[in-house]
Amino acid sequence: MRDIPVFTTEYGVASLFLKEIPYRGRAHIKIQSSLYPEKLLEECIDFCRACGAEWIDAAGHEYLEKYPLITALWAMQCSKEEIGETDACLFPMTEETMRKWLDICNDRMANVPNAAYMDSKDGKELLQKGSAYFVHRGGELLGIGVAAGDFIDTVIAVKPGAGETVVRALASVLTEDTVKLWVASANARAIRLYERMGFVKVKELSRWYQVLGI
C-alpha cells in the first residue's frame, strides 16, 4: 500500500498515509489546504476505508478539534554537551541485521501514537543513509535508534532503564552542538526521560485527532 502525498478533490488537498493499513489497519490524513474541511475529510476517510483502514487519525486543520485529541507532536532540543557521554557502543545496521532492527522497531513502537510502521523499503533507505544503529554494552543489546546530523529520529530501549544510555550513544554520532528530536505528547515516559537529560520543548509541530475507530 502506497502513501498519496497529494490527494486532491474539489474540496481541497490532503496527504494520505496508507502504508500501515496492511499491517495495523491504520491510516493517517494530513489536511494541506481546504475551504471545506468537513467535505474534504469525509472524502479522505471514505478513500482510506475503501483501502481497508479501520482506524484513522488526522491533522492540519482547526476543524478537527471537534474530534478526540490523540497526541500533539513536539520538537525538543538540548545541547550535546549537556547530554553527556557513554561507554556503550554503536553498531550500524547492515543488510544481515536489517530484519532484526525492523522487527524490534515495529514491536516496540506499535502502541506509540503516530509511530510509523517500518517496512523493508524504509530499512533499505536507512541502510543507504547509514543512520540506523544497534546500541550494545558488553555484548548486551540495550536498544536501537536512528541519528544523523543534528537529529535523533528514533530512540528505542529494549532493556529497562537503558533509555538514557541509548540517547547518549546516538547523540555521539551527531555532528552539531545542538541535538534535536521529535516526541509525541502521549508518550509521557519518553518526555520525562528527555527532560531529565536536559531537553526542552521548543515548538508544537502538529496535533492529531482520531476521526475513525472511536
JSON list of C-alpha atoms in Angstrom, two decimals:
[
{"chain": "A", "resi": 1, "resn": "MET", "atom": "CA", "xyz": [0.00, 0.00, 0.00]},
{"chain": "A", "resi": 2, "resn": "ARG", "atom": "CA", "xyz": [1.50, 3.35, -1.07]},
{"chain": "A", "resi": 3, "resn": "ASP", "atom": "CA", "xyz": [1.09, 6.75, 0.52]},
{"chain": "A", "resi": 4, "resn": "ILE", "atom": "CA", "xyz": [-0.54, 9.53, -1.50]},
{"chain": "A", "resi": 5, "resn": "PRO", "atom": "CA", "xyz": [1.37, 12.78, -0.87]},
{"chain": "A", "resi": 6, "resn": "VAL", "atom": "CA", "xyz": [-1.11, 14.86, -2.87]},
{"chain": "A", "resi": 7, "resn": "PHE", "atom": "CA", "xyz": [-4.76, 13.78, -2.68]},
{"chain": "A", "resi": 8, "resn": "THR", "atom": "CA", "xyz": [-6.82, 16.40, -4.50]},
{"chain": "A", "resi": 9, "resn": "THR", "atom": "CA", "xyz": [-10.59, 16.81, -4.57]},
{"chain": "A", "resi": 10, "resn": "GLU", "atom": "CA", "xyz": [-12.90, 19.72, -5.32]},
{"chain": "A", "resi": 11, "resn": "TYR", "atom": "CA", "xyz": [-12.87, 20.46, -1.58]},
{"chain": "A", "resi": 12, "resn": "GLY", "atom": "CA", "xyz": [-9.12, 20.79, -1.09]},
{"chain": "A", "resi": 13, "resn": "VAL", "atom": "CA", "xyz": [-5.80, 18.99, -0.83]},
{"chain": "A", "resi": 14, "resn": "ALA", "atom": "CA", "xyz": [-4.59, 16.44, 1.71]},
{"chain": "A", "resi": 15, "resn": "SER", "atom": "CA", "xyz": [-1.85, 13.85, 2.14]},
{"chain": "A", "resi": 16, "resn": "LEU", "atom": "CA", "xyz": [-2.88, 10.26, 2.83]},
{"chain": "A", "resi": 17, "resn": "PHE", "atom": "CA", "xyz": [-0.55, 7.88, 4.65]},
{"chain": "A", "resi": 18, "resn": "LEU", "atom": "CA", "xyz": [-1.73, 4.38, 3.83]},
{"chain": "A", "resi": 19, "resn": "LYS", "atom": "CA", "xyz": [1.23, 2.03, 4.15]},
{"chain": "A", "resi": 20, "resn": "GLU", "atom": "CA", "xyz": [0.25, 0.85, 7.65]},
{"chain": "A", "resi": 21, "resn": "ILE", "atom": "CA", "xyz": [-3.15, -0.44, 6.51]},
{"chain": "A", "resi": 22, "resn": "PRO", "atom": "CA", "xyz": [-1.98, -3.98, 5.63]},
{"chain": "A", "resi": 23, "resn": "TYR", "atom": "CA", "xyz": [-0.11, -4.30, 8.95]},
{"chain": "A", "resi": 24, "resn": "ARG", "atom": "CA", "xyz": [-2.15, -2.37, 11.53]},
{"chain": "A", "resi": 25, "resn": "GLY", "atom": "CA", "xyz": [-5.34, -1.34, 9.74]},
{"chain": "A", "resi": 26, "resn": "ARG", "atom": "CA", "xyz": [-4.37, 2.30, 10.29]},
{"chain": "A", "resi": 27, "resn": "ALA", "atom": "CA", "xyz": [-4.30, 5.35, 8.04]},
{"chain": "A", "resi": 28, "resn": "HIS", "atom": "CA", "xyz": [-3.30, 8.97, 8.63]},
{"chain": "A", "resi": 29, "resn": "ILE", "atom": "CA", "xyz": [-4.65, 12.11, 6.96]},
{"chain": "A", "resi": 30, "resn": "LYS", "atom": "CA", "xyz": [-2.83, 15.46, 6.83]},
{"chain": "A", "resi": 31, "resn": "ILE", "atom": "CA", "xyz": [-5.04, 18.28, 5.52]},
{"chain": "A", "resi": 32, "resn": "GLN", "atom": "CA", "xyz": [-2.90, 20.65, 3.47]},
{"chain": "A", "resi": 33, "resn": "SER", "atom": "CA", "xyz": [-5.42, 23.27, 2.36]},
{"chain": "A", "resi": 34, "resn": "SER", "atom": "CA", "xyz": [-9.20, 23.44, 2.23]},
{"chain": "A", "resi": 35, "resn": "LEU", "atom": "CA", "xyz": [-12.10, 25.89, 2.37]},
{"chain": "A", "resi": 36, "resn": "TYR", "atom": "CA", "xyz": [-14.41, 22.95, 3.03]},
{"chain": "A", "resi": 37, "resn": "PRO", "atom": "CA", "xyz": [-12.55, 20.79, 5.58]},
{"chain": "A", "resi": 38, "resn": "GLU", "atom": "CA", "xyz": [-15.64, 18.81, 6.57]},
{"chain": "A", "resi": 39, "resn": "LYS", "atom": "CA", "xyz": [-16.22, 17.68, 2.98]},
{"chain": "A", "resi": 40, "resn": "LEU", "atom": "CA", "xyz": [-12.53, 17.06, 2.31]},
{"chain": "A", "resi": 41, "resn": "LEU", "atom": "CA", "xyz": [-12.18, 14.99, 5.47]},
{"chain": "A", "resi": 42, "resn": "GLU", "atom": "CA", "xyz": [-15.24, 12.95, 4.53]},
{"chain": "A", "resi": 43, "resn": "GLU", "atom": "CA", "xyz": [-13.75, 12.11, 1.13]},
{"chain": "A", "resi": 44, "resn": "CYS", "atom": "CA", "xyz": [-10.38, 11.27, 2.66]},
{"chain": "A", "resi": 45, "resn": "ILE", "atom": "CA", "xyz": [-11.98, 8.98, 5.24]},
{"chain": "A", "resi": 46, "resn": "ASP", "atom": "CA", "xyz": [-14.05, 7.23, 2.57]},
{"chain": "A", "resi": 47, "resn": "PHE", "atom": "CA", "xyz": [-10.94, 6.65, 0.46]},
{"chain": "A", "resi": 48, "resn": "CYS", "atom": "CA", "xyz": [-8.94, 5.31, 3.42]},
{"chain": "A", "resi": 49, "resn": "ARG", "atom": "CA", "xyz": [-11.79, 2.99, 4.43]},
{"chain": "A", "resi": 50, "resn": "ALA", "atom": "CA", "xyz": [-12.02, 1.70, 0.86]},
{"chain": "A", "resi": 51, "resn": "CYS", "atom": "CA", "xyz": [-8.33, 0.83, 1.14]},
{"chain": "A", "resi": 52, "resn": "GLY", "atom": "CA", "xyz": [-9.04, -1.19, 4.29]},
{"chain": "A", "resi": 53, "resn": "ALA", "atom": "CA", "xyz": [-8.41, 1.29, 7.12]},
{"chain": "A", "resi": 54, "resn": "GLU", "atom": "CA", "xyz": [-10.29, 0.59, 10.33]},
{"chain": "A", "resi": 55, "resn": "TRP", "atom": "CA", "xyz": [-8.65, 3.33, 12.39]},
{"chain": "A", "resi": 56, "resn": "ILE", "atom": "CA", "xyz": [-7.83, 6.83, 11.07]},
{"chain": "A", "resi": 57, "resn": "ASP", "atom": "CA", "xyz": [-6.32, 9.94, 12.58]},
{"chain": "A", "resi": 58, "resn": "ALA", "atom": "CA", "xyz": [-5.96, 13.38, 11.01]},
{"chain": "A", "resi": 59, "resn": "ALA", "atom": "CA", "xyz": [-4.11, 16.66, 11.44]},
{"chain": "A", "resi": 60, "resn": "GLY", "atom": "CA", "xyz": [-3.73, 20.01, 9.73]},
{"chain": "A", "resi": 61, "resn": "HIS", "atom": "CA", "xyz": [-6.94, 21.98, 10.32]},
{"chain": "A", "resi": 62, "resn": "GLU", "atom": "CA", "xyz": [-8.75, 23.55, 13.28]},
{"chain": "A", "resi": 63, "resn": "TYR", "atom": "CA", "xyz": [-11.96, 21.84, 12.13]},
{"chain": "A", "resi": 64, "resn": "LEU", "atom": "CA", "xyz": [-10.50, 18.62, 13.55]},
{"chain": "A", "resi": 65, "resn": "GLU", "atom": "CA", "xyz": [-10.72, 19.97, 17.10]},
{"chain": "A", "resi": 66, "resn": "LYS", "atom": "CA", "xyz": [-14.25, 18.56, 17.31]},
{"chain": "A", "resi": 67, "resn": "TYR", "atom": "CA", "xyz": [-12.70, 15.06, 17.39]},
{"chain": "A", "resi": 68, "resn": "PRO", "atom": "CA", "xyz": [-10.82, 13.40, 20.29]},
{"chain": "A", "resi": 69, "resn": "LEU", "atom": "CA", "xyz": [-7.20, 14.53, 20.51]},
{"chain": "A", "resi": 70, "resn": "ILE", "atom": "CA", "xyz": [-4.77, 11.61, 20.29]},
{"chain": "A", "resi": 71, "resn": "THR", "atom": "CA", "xyz": [-1.48, 13.42, 20.62]},
{"chain": "A", "resi": 72, "resn": "ALA", "atom": "CA", "xyz": [0.50, 16.50, 19.79]},
{"chain": "A", "resi": 73, "resn": "LEU", "atom": "CA", "xyz": [3.93, 16.24, 18.18]},
{"chain": "A", "resi": 74, "resn": "TRP", "atom": "CA", "xyz": [6.61, 18.32, 19.89]},
{"chain": "A", "resi": 75, "resn": "ALA", "atom": "CA", "xyz": [10.09, 19.36, 18.79]},
{"chain": "A", "resi": 76, "resn": "MET", "atom": "CA", "xyz": [12.64, 19.22, 21.63]},
{"chain": "A", "resi": 77, "resn": "GLN", "atom": "CA", "xyz": [16.31, 20.12, 21.77]},
{"chain": "A", "resi": 78, "resn": "CYS", "atom": "CA", "xyz": [19.30, 20.04, 24.06]},
{"chain": "A", "resi": 79, "resn": "SER", "atom": "CA", "xyz": [22.99, 20.86, 23.89]},
{"chain": "A", "resi": 80, "resn": "LYS", "atom": "CA", "xyz": [25.13, 17.86, 23.02]},
{"chain": "A", "resi": 81, "resn": "GLU", "atom": "CA", "xyz": [27.48, 18.69, 25.89]},
{"chain": "A", "resi": 82, "resn": "GLU", "atom": "CA", "xyz": [24.63, 18.53, 28.42]},
{"chain": "A", "resi": 83, "resn": "ILE", "atom": "CA", "xyz": [23.58, 15.07, 27.23]},
{"chain": "A", "resi": 84, "resn": "GLY", "atom": "CA", "xyz": [26.96, 13.66, 28.15]},
{"chain": "A", "resi": 85, "resn": "GLU", "atom": "CA", "xyz": [28.88, 10.59, 27.07]},
{"chain": "A", "resi": 86, "resn": "THR", "atom": "CA", "xyz": [28.51, 6.83, 27.49]},
{"chain": "A", "resi": 87, "resn": "ASP", "atom": "CA", "xyz": [30.66, 3.72, 27.28]},
{"chain": "A", "resi": 88, "resn": "ALA", "atom": "CA", "xyz": [28.01, 1.92, 25.20]},
{"chain": "A", "resi": 89, "resn": "CYS", "atom": "CA", "xyz": [28.92, 1.01, 21.63]},
{"chain": "A", "resi": 90, "resn": "LEU", "atom": "CA", "xyz": [27.07, 1.67, 18.40]},
{"chain": "A", "resi": 91, "resn": "PHE", "atom": "CA", "xyz": [26.86, -0.92, 15.63]},
{"chain": "A", "resi": 92, "resn": "PRO", "atom": "CA", "xyz": [25.43, 0.27, 12.30]},
{"chain": "A", "resi": 93, "resn": "MET", "atom": "CA", "xyz": [22.56, -1.73, 10.84]},
{"chain": "A", "resi": 94, "resn": "THR", "atom": "CA", "xyz": [23.67, -3.98, 7.97]},
{"chain": "A", "resi": 95, "resn": "GLU", "atom": "CA", "xyz": [21.82, -5.98, 5.33]},
{"chain": "A", "resi": 96, "resn": "GLU", "atom": "CA", "xyz": [22.17, -9.03, 7.56]},
{"chain": "A", "resi": 97, "resn": "THR", "atom": "CA", "xyz": [20.76, -7.29, 10.65]},
{"chain": "A", "resi": 98, "resn": "MET", "atom": "CA", "xyz": [18.15, -5.09, 8.95]},
{"chain": "A", "resi": 99, "resn": "ARG", "atom": "CA", "xyz": [15.27, -7.52, 9.55]},
{"chain": "A", "resi": 100, "resn": "LYS", "atom": "CA", "xyz": [16.10, -7.76, 13.25]},
{"chain": "A", "resi": 101, "resn": "TRP", "atom": "CA", "xyz": [16.26, -3.95, 13.55]},
{"chain": "A", "resi": 102, "resn": "LEU", "atom": "CA", "xyz": [12.89, -3.51, 11.79]},
{"chain": "A", "resi": 103, "resn": "ASP", "atom": "CA", "xyz": [11.23, -6.20, 13.91]},
{"chain": "A", "resi": 104, "resn": "ILE", "atom": "CA", "xyz": [12.40, -4.54, 17.13]},
{"chain": "A", "resi": 105, "resn": "CYS", "atom": "CA", "xyz": [11.27, -1.14, 15.93]},
{"chain": "A", "resi": 106, "resn": "ASN", "atom": "CA", "xyz": [7.80, -2.26, 14.87]},
{"chain": "A", "resi": 107, "resn": "ASP", "atom": "CA", "xyz": [7.24, -4.31, 18.01]},
{"chain": "A", "resi": 108, "resn": "ARG", "atom": "CA", "xyz": [8.29, -1.58, 20.44]},
{"chain": "A", "resi": 109, "resn": "MET", "atom": "CA", "xyz": [6.57, 1.29, 18.61]},
{"chain": "A", "resi": 110, "resn": "ALA", "atom": "CA", "xyz": [3.27, -0.48, 17.87]},
{"chain": "A", "resi": 111, "resn": "ASN", "atom": "CA", "xyz": [1.38, 1.38, 20.60]},
{"chain": "A", "resi": 112, "resn": "VAL", "atom": "CA", "xyz": [3.12, 4.75, 20.31]},
{"chain": "A", "resi": 113, "resn": "PRO", "atom": "CA", "xyz": [0.75, 7.32, 18.73]},
{"chain": "A", "resi": 114, "resn": "ASN", "atom": "CA", "xyz": [1.76, 8.26, 15.19]},
{"chain": "A", "resi": 115, "resn": "ALA", "atom": "CA", "xyz": [4.77, 5.95, 15.17]},
{"chain": "A", "resi": 116, "resn": "ALA", "atom": "CA", "xyz": [5.08, 4.79, 11.58]},
{"chain": "A", "resi": 117, "resn": "TYR", "atom": "CA", "xyz": [5.37, 1.12, 10.65]},
{"chain": "A", "resi": 118, "resn": "MET", "atom": "CA", "xyz": [8.79, 0.42, 9.11]},
{"chain": "A", "resi": 119, "resn": "ASP", "atom": "CA", "xyz": [8.86, -1.89, 6.10]},
{"chain": "A", "resi": 120, "resn": "SER", "atom": "CA", "xyz": [11.75, -3.25, 4.05]},
{"chain": "A", "resi": 121, "resn": "LYS", "atom": "CA", "xyz": [11.76, -0.14, 1.84]},
{"chain": "A", "resi": 122, "resn": "ASP", "atom": "CA", "xyz": [12.27, 2.02, 4.91]},
{"chain": "A", "resi": 123, "resn": "GLY", "atom": "CA", "xyz": [15.01, -0.33, 6.06]},
{"chain": "A", "resi": 124, "resn": "LYS", "atom": "CA", "xyz": [16.85, -0.03, 2.75]},
{"chain": "A", "resi": 125, "resn": "GLU", "atom": "CA", "xyz": [16.63, 3.76, 2.89]},
{"chain": "A", "resi": 126, "resn": "LEU", "atom": "CA", "xyz": [18.10, 3.75, 6.40]},
{"chain": "A", "resi": 127, "resn": "LEU", "atom": "CA", "xyz": [20.80, 1.35, 5.25]},
{"chain": "A", "resi": 128, "resn": "GLN", "atom": "CA", "xyz": [21.71, 3.66, 2.39]},
{"chain": "A", "resi": 129, "resn": "LYS", "atom": "CA", "xyz": [21.88, 6.67, 4.71]},
{"chain": "A", "resi": 130, "resn": "GLY", "atom": "CA", "xyz": [23.84, 4.74, 7.33]},
{"chain": "A", "resi": 131, "resn": "SER", "atom": "CA", "xyz": [21.80, 6.30, 10.12]},
{"chain": "A", "resi": 132, "resn": "ALA", "atom": "CA", "xyz": [20.31, 3.24, 11.89]},
{"chain": "A", "resi": 133, "resn": "TYR", "atom": "CA", "xyz": [22.14, 1.66, 14.83]},
{"chain": "A", "resi": 134, "resn": "PHE", "atom": "CA", "xyz": [22.12, -1.04, 17.48]},
{"chain": "A", "resi": 135, "resn": "VAL", "atom": "CA", "xyz": [23.34, 0.06, 20.92]},
{"chain": "A", "resi": 136, "resn": "HIS", "atom": "CA", "xyz": [25.35, -2.52, 22.90]},
{"chain": "A", "resi": 137, "resn": "ARG", "atom": "CA", "xyz": [27.31, -2.67, 26.12]},
{"chain": "A", "resi": 138, "resn": "GLY", "atom": "CA", "xyz": [29.44, -5.67, 26.94]},
{"chain": "A", "resi": 139, "resn": "GLY", "atom": "CA", "xyz": [27.75, -7.72, 24.23]},
{"chain": "A", "resi": 140, "resn": "GLU", "atom": "CA", "xyz": [24.25, -6.97, 25.56]},
{"chain": "A", "resi": 141, "resn": "LEU", "atom": "CA", "xyz": [21.72, -5.23, 23.32]},
{"chain": "A", "resi": 142, "resn": "LEU", "atom": "CA", "xyz": [20.41, -2.09, 25.05]},
{"chain": "A", "resi": 143, "resn": "GLY", "atom": "CA", "xyz": [18.39, -0.58, 22.23]},
{"chain": "A", "resi": 144, "resn": "ILE", "atom": "CA", "xyz": [18.24, 0.73, 18.69]},
{"chain": "A", "resi": 145, "resn": "GLY", "atom": "CA", "xyz": [17.84, 4.12, 17.07]},
{"chain": "A", "resi": 146, "resn": "VAL", "atom": "CA", "xyz": [18.29, 6.46, 14.13]},
{"chain": "A", "resi": 147, "resn": "ALA", "atom": "CA", "xyz": [20.52, 9.53, 14.24]},
{"chain": "A", "resi": 148, "resn": "ALA", "atom": "CA", "xyz": [22.30, 11.82, 11.77]},
{"chain": "A", "resi": 149, "resn": "GLY", "atom": "CA", "xyz": [23.36, 15.44, 11.53]},
{"chain": "A", "resi": 150, "resn": "ASP", "atom": "CA", "xyz": [21.71, 17.22, 14.45]},
{"chain": "A", "resi": 151, "resn": "PHE", "atom": "CA", "xyz": [18.63, 14.98, 14.72]},
{"chain": "A", "resi": 152, "resn": "ILE", "atom": "CA", "xyz": [17.78, 11.82, 16.66]},
{"chain": "A", "resi": 153, "resn": "ASP", "atom": "CA", "xyz": [14.89, 10.32, 14.74]},
{"chain": "A", "resi": 154, "resn": "THR", "atom": "CA", "xyz": [14.22, 7.14, 16.72]},
{"chain": "A", "resi": 155, "resn": "VAL", "atom": "CA", "xyz": [15.04, 6.04, 20.27]},
{"chain": "A", "resi": 156, "resn": "ILE", "atom": "CA", "xyz": [14.06, 2.55, 21.43]},
{"chain": "A", "resi": 157, "resn": "ALA", "atom": "CA", "xyz": [15.35, 0.89, 24.59]},
{"chain": "A", "resi": 158, "resn": "VAL", "atom": "CA", "xyz": [14.98, -2.89, 24.72]},
{"chain": "A", "resi": 159, "resn": "LYS", "atom": "CA", "xyz": [16.39, -3.18, 28.23]},
{"chain": "A", "resi": 160, "resn": "PRO", "atom": "CA", "xyz": [14.51, -1.45, 31.06]},
{"chain": "A", "resi": 161, "resn": "GLY", "atom": "CA", "xyz": [16.28, 1.68, 32.24]},
{"chain": "A", "resi": 162, "resn": "ALA", "atom": "CA", "xyz": [18.56, 1.88, 29.20]},
{"chain": "A", "resi": 163, "resn": "GLY", "atom": "CA", "xyz": [16.87, 4.89, 27.59]},
{"chain": "A", "resi": 164, "resn": "GLU", "atom": "CA", "xyz": [19.43, 7.47, 28.71]},
{"chain": "A", "resi": 165, "resn": "THR", "atom": "CA", "xyz": [22.30, 5.30, 27.51]},
{"chain": "A", "resi": 166, "resn": "VAL", "atom": "CA", "xyz": [20.66, 4.81, 24.11]},
{"chain": "A", "resi": 167, "resn": "VAL", "atom": "CA", "xyz": [20.15, 8.58, 23.72]},
{"chain": "A", "resi": 168, "resn": "ARG", "atom": "CA", "xyz": [23.75, 9.34, 24.70]},
{"chain": "A", "resi": 169, "resn": "ALA", "atom": "CA", "xyz": [25.08, 6.71, 22.31]},
{"chain": "A", "resi": 170, "resn": "LEU", "atom": "CA", "xyz": [23.02, 8.06, 19.41]},
{"chain": "A", "resi": 171, "resn": "ALA", "atom": "CA", "xyz": [23.99, 11.65, 20.22]},
{"chain": "A", "resi": 172, "resn": "SER", "atom": "CA", "xyz": [27.66, 10.67, 19.94]},
{"chain": "A", "resi": 173, "resn": "VAL", "atom": "CA", "xyz": [27.40, 10.31, 16.14]},
{"chain": "A", "resi": 174, "resn": "LEU", "atom": "CA", "xyz": [25.77, 13.72, 15.61]},
{"chain": "A", "resi": 175, "resn": "THR", "atom": "CA", "xyz": [27.85, 16.49, 14.10]},
{"chain": "A", "resi": 176, "resn": "GLU", "atom": "CA", "xyz": [26.17, 19.58, 15.58]},
{"chain": "A", "resi": 177, "resn": "ASP", "atom": "CA", "xyz": [26.33, 21.12, 19.05]},
{"chain": "A", "resi": 178, "resn": "THR", "atom": "CA", "xyz": [22.55, 21.12, 19.44]},
{"chain": "A", "resi": 179, "resn": "VAL", "atom": "CA", "xyz": [20.66, 17.81, 19.44]},
{"chain": "A", "resi": 180, "resn": "LYS", "atom": "CA", "xyz": [17.07, 17.82, 18.18]},
{"chain": "A", "resi": 181, "resn": "LEU", "atom": "CA", "xyz": [14.28, 15.24, 18.28]},
{"chain": "A", "resi": 182, "resn": "TRP", "atom": "CA", "xyz": [10.50, 14.92, 17.99]},
{"chain": "A", "resi": 183, "resn": "VAL", "atom": "CA", "xyz": [8.24, 13.28, 20.54]},
{"chain": "A", "resi": 184, "resn": "ALA", "atom": "CA", "xyz": [4.51, 12.59, 20.86]},
{"chain": "A", "resi": 185, "resn": "SER", "atom": "CA", "xyz": [2.88, 14.29, 23.86]},
{"chain": "A", "resi": 186, "resn": "ALA", "atom": "CA", "xyz": [1.11, 10.99, 24.61]},
{"chain": "A", "resi": 187, "resn": "ASN", "atom": "CA", "xyz": [4.50, 9.34, 25.13]},
{"chain": "A", "resi": 188, "resn": "ALA", "atom": "CA", "xyz": [4.86, 10.70, 28.68]},
{"chain": "A", "resi": 189, "resn": "ARG", "atom": "CA", "xyz": [7.64, 8.30, 29.63]},
{"chain": "A", "resi": 190, "resn": "ALA", "atom": "CA", "xyz": [9.84, 9.47, 26.76]},
{"chain": "A", "resi": 191, "resn": "ILE", "atom": "CA", "xyz": [9.17, 13.14, 27.57]},
{"chain": "A", "resi": 192, "resn": "ARG", "atom": "CA", "xyz": [10.17, 12.61, 31.21]},
{"chain": "A", "resi": 193, "resn": "LEU", "atom": "CA", "xyz": [13.39, 10.93, 30.06]},
{"chain": "A", "resi": 194, "resn": "TYR", "atom": "CA", "xyz": [14.28, 13.72, 27.66]},
{"chain": "A", "resi": 195, "resn": "GLU", "atom": "CA", "xyz": [13.51, 16.47, 30.15]},
{"chain": "A", "resi": 196, "resn": "ARG", "atom": "CA", "xyz": [15.62, 14.74, 32.78]},
{"chain": "A", "resi": 197, "resn": "MET", "atom": "CA", "xyz": [18.50, 14.76, 30.31]},
{"chain": "A", "resi": 198, "resn": "GLY", "atom": "CA", "xyz": [18.11, 18.49, 29.64]},
{"chain": "A", "resi": 199, "resn": "PHE", "atom": "CA", "xyz": [15.87, 18.58, 26.57]},
{"chain": "A", "resi": 200, "resn": "VAL", "atom": "CA", "xyz": [13.28, 21.35, 26.38]},
{"chain": "A", "resi": 201, "resn": "LYS", "atom": "CA", "xyz": [10.20, 21.71, 24.20]},
{"chain": "A", "resi": 202, "resn": "VAL", "atom": "CA", "xyz": [10.69, 24.38, 21.56]},
{"chain": "A", "resi": 203, "resn": "LYS", "atom": "CA", "xyz": [7.72, 24.01, 19.22]},
{"chain": "A", "resi": 204, "resn": "GLU", "atom": "CA", "xyz": [4.46, 22.15, 18.78]},
{"chain": "A", "resi": 205, "resn": "LEU", "atom": "CA", "xyz": [4.58, 20.73, 15.25]},
{"chain": "A", "resi": 206, "resn": "SER", "atom": "CA", "xyz": [1.10, 19.24, 14.85]},
{"chain": "A", "resi": 207, "resn": "ARG", "atom": "CA", "xyz": [-1.97, 17.86, 16.61]},
{"chain": "A", "resi": 208, "resn": "TRP", "atom": "CA", "xyz": [-3.51, 14.55, 15.62]},
{"chain": "A", "resi": 209, "resn": "TYR", "atom": "CA", "xyz": [-7.18, 13.68, 16.15]},
{"chain": "A", "resi": 210, "resn": "GLN", "atom": "CA", "xyz": [-8.98, 10.35, 15.90]},
{"chain": "A", "resi": 211, "resn": "VAL", "atom": "CA", "xyz": [-11.61, 10.54, 13.15]},
{"chain": "A", "resi": 212, "resn": "LEU", "atom": "CA", "xyz": [-12.45, 6.86, 12.73]},
{"chain": "A", "resi": 213, "resn": "GLY", "atom": "CA", "xyz": [-12.40, 3.95, 15.15]},
{"chain": "A", "resi": 214, "resn": "ILE", "atom": "CA", "xyz": [-13.83, 5.87, 18.09]}
]
